[in-house]
Short mmCIF file of C-alpha atoms in Angstrom, two decimals:
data_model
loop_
_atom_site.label_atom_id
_atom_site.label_comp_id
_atom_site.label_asym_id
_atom_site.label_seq_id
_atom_site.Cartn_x
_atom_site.Cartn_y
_atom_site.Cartn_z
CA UNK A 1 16.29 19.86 -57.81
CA UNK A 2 14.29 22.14 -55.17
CA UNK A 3 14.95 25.48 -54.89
CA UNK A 4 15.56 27.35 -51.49
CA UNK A 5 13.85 30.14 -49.95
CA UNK A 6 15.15 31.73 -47.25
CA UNK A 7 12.56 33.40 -44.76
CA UNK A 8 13.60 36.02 -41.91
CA UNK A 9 11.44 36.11 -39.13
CA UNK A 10 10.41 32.50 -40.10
CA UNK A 11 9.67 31.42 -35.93
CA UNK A 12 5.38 32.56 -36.36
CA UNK A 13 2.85 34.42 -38.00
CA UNK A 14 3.37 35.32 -42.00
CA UNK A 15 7.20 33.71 -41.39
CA UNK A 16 5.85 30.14 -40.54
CA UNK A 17 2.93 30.27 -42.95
CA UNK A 18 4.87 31.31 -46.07
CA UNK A 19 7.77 28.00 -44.69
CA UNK A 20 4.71 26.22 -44.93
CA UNK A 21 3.19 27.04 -48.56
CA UNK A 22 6.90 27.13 -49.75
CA UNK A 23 7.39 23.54 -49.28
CA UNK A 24 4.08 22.53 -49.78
CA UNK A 25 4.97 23.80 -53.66
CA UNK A 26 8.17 22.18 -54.06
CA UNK A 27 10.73 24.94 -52.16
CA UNK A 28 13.62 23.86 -49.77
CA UNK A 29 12.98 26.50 -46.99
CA UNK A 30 16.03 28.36 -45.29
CA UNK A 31 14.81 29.75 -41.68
CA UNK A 32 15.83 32.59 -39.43
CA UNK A 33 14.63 34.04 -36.68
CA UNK A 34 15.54 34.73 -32.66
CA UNK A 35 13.64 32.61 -31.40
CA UNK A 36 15.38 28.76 -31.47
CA UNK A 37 12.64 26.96 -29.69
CA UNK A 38 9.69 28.09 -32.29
CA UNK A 39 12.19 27.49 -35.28
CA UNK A 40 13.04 23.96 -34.04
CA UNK A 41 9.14 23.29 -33.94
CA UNK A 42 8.43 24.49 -37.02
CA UNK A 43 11.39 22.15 -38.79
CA UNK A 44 9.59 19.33 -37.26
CA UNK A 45 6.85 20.42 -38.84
CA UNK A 46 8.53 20.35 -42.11
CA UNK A 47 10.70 18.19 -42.21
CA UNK A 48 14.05 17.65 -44.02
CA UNK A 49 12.64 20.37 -46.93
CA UNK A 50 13.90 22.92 -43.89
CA UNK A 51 16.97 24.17 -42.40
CA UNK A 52 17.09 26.76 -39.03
CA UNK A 53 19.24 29.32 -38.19
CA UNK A 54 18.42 31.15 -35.05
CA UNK A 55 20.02 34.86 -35.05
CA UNK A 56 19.09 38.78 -35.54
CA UNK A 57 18.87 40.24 -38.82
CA UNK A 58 20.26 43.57 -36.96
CA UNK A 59 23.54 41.52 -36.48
CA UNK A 60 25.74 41.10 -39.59
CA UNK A 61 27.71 37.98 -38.40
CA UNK A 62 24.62 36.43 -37.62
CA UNK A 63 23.48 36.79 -41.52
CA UNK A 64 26.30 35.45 -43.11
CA UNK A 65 26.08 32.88 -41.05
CA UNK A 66 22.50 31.77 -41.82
CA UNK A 67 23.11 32.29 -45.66
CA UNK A 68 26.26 30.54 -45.70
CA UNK A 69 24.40 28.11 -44.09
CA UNK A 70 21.71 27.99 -46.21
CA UNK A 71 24.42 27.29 -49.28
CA UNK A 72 25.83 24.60 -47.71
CA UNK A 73 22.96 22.60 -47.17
CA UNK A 74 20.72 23.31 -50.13
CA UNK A 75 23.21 24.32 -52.55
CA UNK A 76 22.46 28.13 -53.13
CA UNK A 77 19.23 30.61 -52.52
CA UNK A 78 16.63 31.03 -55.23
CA UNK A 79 14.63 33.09 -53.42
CA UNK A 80 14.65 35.18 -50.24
CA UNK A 81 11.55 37.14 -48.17
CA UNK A 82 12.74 39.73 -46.26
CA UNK A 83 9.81 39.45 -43.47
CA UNK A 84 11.87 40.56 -40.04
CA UNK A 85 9.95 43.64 -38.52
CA UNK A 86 8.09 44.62 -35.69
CA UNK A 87 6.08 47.88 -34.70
CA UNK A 88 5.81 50.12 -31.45
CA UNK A 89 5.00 48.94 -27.59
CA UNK A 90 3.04 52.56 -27.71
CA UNK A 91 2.72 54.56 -30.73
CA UNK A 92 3.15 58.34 -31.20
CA UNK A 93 6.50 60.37 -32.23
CA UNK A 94 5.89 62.27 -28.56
CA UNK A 95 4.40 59.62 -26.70
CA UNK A 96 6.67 56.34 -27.99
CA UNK A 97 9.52 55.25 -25.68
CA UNK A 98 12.55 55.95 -27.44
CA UNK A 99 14.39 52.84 -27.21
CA UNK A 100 11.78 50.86 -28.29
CA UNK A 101 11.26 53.49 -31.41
CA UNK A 102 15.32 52.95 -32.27
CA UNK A 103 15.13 49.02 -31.83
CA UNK A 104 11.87 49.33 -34.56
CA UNK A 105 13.73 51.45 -37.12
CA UNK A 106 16.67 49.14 -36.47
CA UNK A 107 14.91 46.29 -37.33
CA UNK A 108 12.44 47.15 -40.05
CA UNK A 109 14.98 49.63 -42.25
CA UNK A 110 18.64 48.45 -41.05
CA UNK A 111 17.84 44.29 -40.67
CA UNK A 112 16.20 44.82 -44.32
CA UNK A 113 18.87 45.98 -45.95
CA UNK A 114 21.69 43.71 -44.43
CA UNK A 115 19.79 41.00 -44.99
CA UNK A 116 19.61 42.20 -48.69
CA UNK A 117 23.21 43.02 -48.78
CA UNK A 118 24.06 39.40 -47.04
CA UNK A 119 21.85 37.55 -49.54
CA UNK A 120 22.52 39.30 -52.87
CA UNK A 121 25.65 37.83 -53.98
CA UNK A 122 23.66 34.51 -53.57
CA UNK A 123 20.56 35.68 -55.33
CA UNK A 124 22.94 36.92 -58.28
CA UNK A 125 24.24 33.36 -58.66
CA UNK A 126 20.82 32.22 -59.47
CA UNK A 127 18.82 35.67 -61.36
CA UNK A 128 16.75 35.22 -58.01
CA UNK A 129 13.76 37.38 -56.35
CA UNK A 130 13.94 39.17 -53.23
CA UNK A 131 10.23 39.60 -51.74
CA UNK A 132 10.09 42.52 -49.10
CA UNK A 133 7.21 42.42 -46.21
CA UNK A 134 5.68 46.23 -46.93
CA UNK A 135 2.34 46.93 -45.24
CA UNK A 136 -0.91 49.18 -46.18
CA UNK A 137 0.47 51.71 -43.47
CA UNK A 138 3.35 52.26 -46.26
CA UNK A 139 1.29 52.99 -49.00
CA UNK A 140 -1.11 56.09 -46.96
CA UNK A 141 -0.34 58.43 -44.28
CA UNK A 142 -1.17 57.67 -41.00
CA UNK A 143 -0.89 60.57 -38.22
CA UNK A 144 1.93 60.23 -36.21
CA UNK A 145 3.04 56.49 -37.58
CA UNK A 146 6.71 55.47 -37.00
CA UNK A 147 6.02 52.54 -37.77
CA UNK A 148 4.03 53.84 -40.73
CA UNK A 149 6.86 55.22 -42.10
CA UNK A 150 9.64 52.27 -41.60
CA UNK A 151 6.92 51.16 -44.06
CA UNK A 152 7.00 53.92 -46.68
CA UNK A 153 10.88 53.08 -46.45
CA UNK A 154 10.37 49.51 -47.16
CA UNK A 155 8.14 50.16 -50.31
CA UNK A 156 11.24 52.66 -51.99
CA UNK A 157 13.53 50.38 -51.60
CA UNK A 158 11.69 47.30 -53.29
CA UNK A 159 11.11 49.50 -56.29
CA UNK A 160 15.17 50.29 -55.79
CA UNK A 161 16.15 47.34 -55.43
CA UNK A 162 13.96 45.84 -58.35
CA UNK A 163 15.98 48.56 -60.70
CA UNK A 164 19.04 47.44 -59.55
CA UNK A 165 18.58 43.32 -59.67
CA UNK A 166 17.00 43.85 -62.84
CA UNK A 167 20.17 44.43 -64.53
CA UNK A 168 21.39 41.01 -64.08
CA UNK A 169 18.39 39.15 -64.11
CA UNK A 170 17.26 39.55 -60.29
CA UNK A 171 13.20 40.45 -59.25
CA UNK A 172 12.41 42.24 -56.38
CA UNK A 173 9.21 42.73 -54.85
CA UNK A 174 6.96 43.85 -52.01
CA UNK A 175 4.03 42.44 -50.13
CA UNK A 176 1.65 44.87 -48.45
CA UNK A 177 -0.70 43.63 -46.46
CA UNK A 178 -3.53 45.00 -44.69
CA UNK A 179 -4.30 44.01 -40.85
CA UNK A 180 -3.03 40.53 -40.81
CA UNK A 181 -4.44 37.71 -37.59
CA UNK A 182 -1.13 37.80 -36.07
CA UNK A 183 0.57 38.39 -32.50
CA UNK A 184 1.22 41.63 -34.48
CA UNK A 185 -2.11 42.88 -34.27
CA UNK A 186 -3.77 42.29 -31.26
CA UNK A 187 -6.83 44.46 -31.62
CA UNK A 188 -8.01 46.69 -34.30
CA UNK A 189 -10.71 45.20 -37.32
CA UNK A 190 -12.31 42.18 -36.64
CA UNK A 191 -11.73 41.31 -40.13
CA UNK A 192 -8.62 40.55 -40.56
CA UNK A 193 -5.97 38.53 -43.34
CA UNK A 194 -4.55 35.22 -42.78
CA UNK A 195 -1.07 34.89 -42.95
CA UNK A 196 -1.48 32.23 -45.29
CA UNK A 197 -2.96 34.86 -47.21
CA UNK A 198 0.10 37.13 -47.68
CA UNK A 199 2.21 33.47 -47.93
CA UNK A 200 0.09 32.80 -51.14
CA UNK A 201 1.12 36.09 -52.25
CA UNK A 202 4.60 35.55 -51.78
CA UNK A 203 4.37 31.81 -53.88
CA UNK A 204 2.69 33.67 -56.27
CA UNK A 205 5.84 36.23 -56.52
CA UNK A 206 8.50 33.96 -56.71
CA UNK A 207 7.06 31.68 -58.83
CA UNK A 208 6.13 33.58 -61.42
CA UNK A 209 8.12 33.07 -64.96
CA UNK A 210 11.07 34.30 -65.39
CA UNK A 211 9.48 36.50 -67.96
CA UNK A 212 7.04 38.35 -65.39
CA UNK A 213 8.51 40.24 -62.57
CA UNK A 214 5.68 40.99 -59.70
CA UNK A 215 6.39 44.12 -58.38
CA UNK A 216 4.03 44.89 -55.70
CA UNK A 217 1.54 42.04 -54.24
CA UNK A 218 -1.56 44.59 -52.11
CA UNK A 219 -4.01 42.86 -50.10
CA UNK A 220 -6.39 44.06 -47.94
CA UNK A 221 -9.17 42.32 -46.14
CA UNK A 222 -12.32 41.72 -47.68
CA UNK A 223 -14.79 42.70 -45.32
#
């Protein structure tokens, strides 16, 4: 029988790819994201191996909905990539609008960890992996980075959370990537990843035996 991933911020860019490689190796695929329209193409795209749930990873009821979801219509979660997140309209601790700095930190440290807490009595059921979406701007310090340091947040917590699941049988794990071609990053290097790139990496993580647990996955361009 397949197992199920379940992928926030599934609608585009490392999201899509990673529904993508996931089925292509044998995975059911459990996606959420706000956007319905992009979600609805991309189960076309994939057929009955995929489920959608359109809702916001800040909102709890919208989580439990998704993963209950998910249950009902593959049987349980095996795996789950927490890749929600977003960065700043205009960066700077002075210069940043702060709105848009609260709705980042909302997203990228608060929609992390209740998507963890929503999916972790599922994982349990199955000794699953949680995969985190960390970046290279949370693994160096980058002047004035909120968005830098969402990151650094991200990274503790996978190594956290990895202590934690490991007493029953749970992975956790976090993929950093390094400029990835994505919506995301509109200028900047010319040489950039692929999200299929940091998708490998997340196959990689949670298909690994049961015997290995990835922690970190870092990948930077290869210029």
């Amino acid at each position: 029988m397949p197992k199920t991933l379940f992928i926030t911020g599934a609608s585009s860019g490392i999201g899509a790819a990673t529904a993508h490689a996931a089925v292509a190796s044998g995975w059911n695929v459990a996606l959420m994201a706000r956007s319905e329209d992009k979600l609805r193409s991309l189960q076309n795209e994939l057929g009955d191996a995929a489920a959608i749930f359109p809702g916001d990873v800040t909102q709890e009821a919208d989580l439990l909905h998704a993963t209950s979801g998910a249950v009902d219509r593959f049987g349980g979660i095996d795996a789950v990539f927490a890749n929600a997140g977003r960065g700043l309209s205009k960066p700077g601790t002075e210069g940043g609008d702060l709105e848009d700095i609260r709705g980042m930190i909302d997203l990228n440290i608060t929609g992390l960890v209740m998507t963890a807490r929503a999916t972790l009595p599922e994982l349990r059921k199955t000794q699953g992996t949680l995969v985190l979406t960390g970046s290279a701007a949370g693994r160096r310090h980058i002047a004035g980075s909120i968005y830098g340091a969402t990151k650094w947040f991200v990274h503790g917590c996978a190594g956290n959370m990895a202590e934690e699941m490991r007493e029953w049988g749970g992975r956790c794990a976090v993929v950093a990537p390094g400029m990835v071609d994505t919506p995301f990053f509109d200028q900047g290097a010319p040489d950039k990843l692929q999200p299929e790139d940091v998708a490998n990496a997340v196959i990689q993580i949670i298909d690994a035996p049961k015997r290995a647990a990835i922690r970190e996955v870092f990948l930077m361009p290869q210029a």
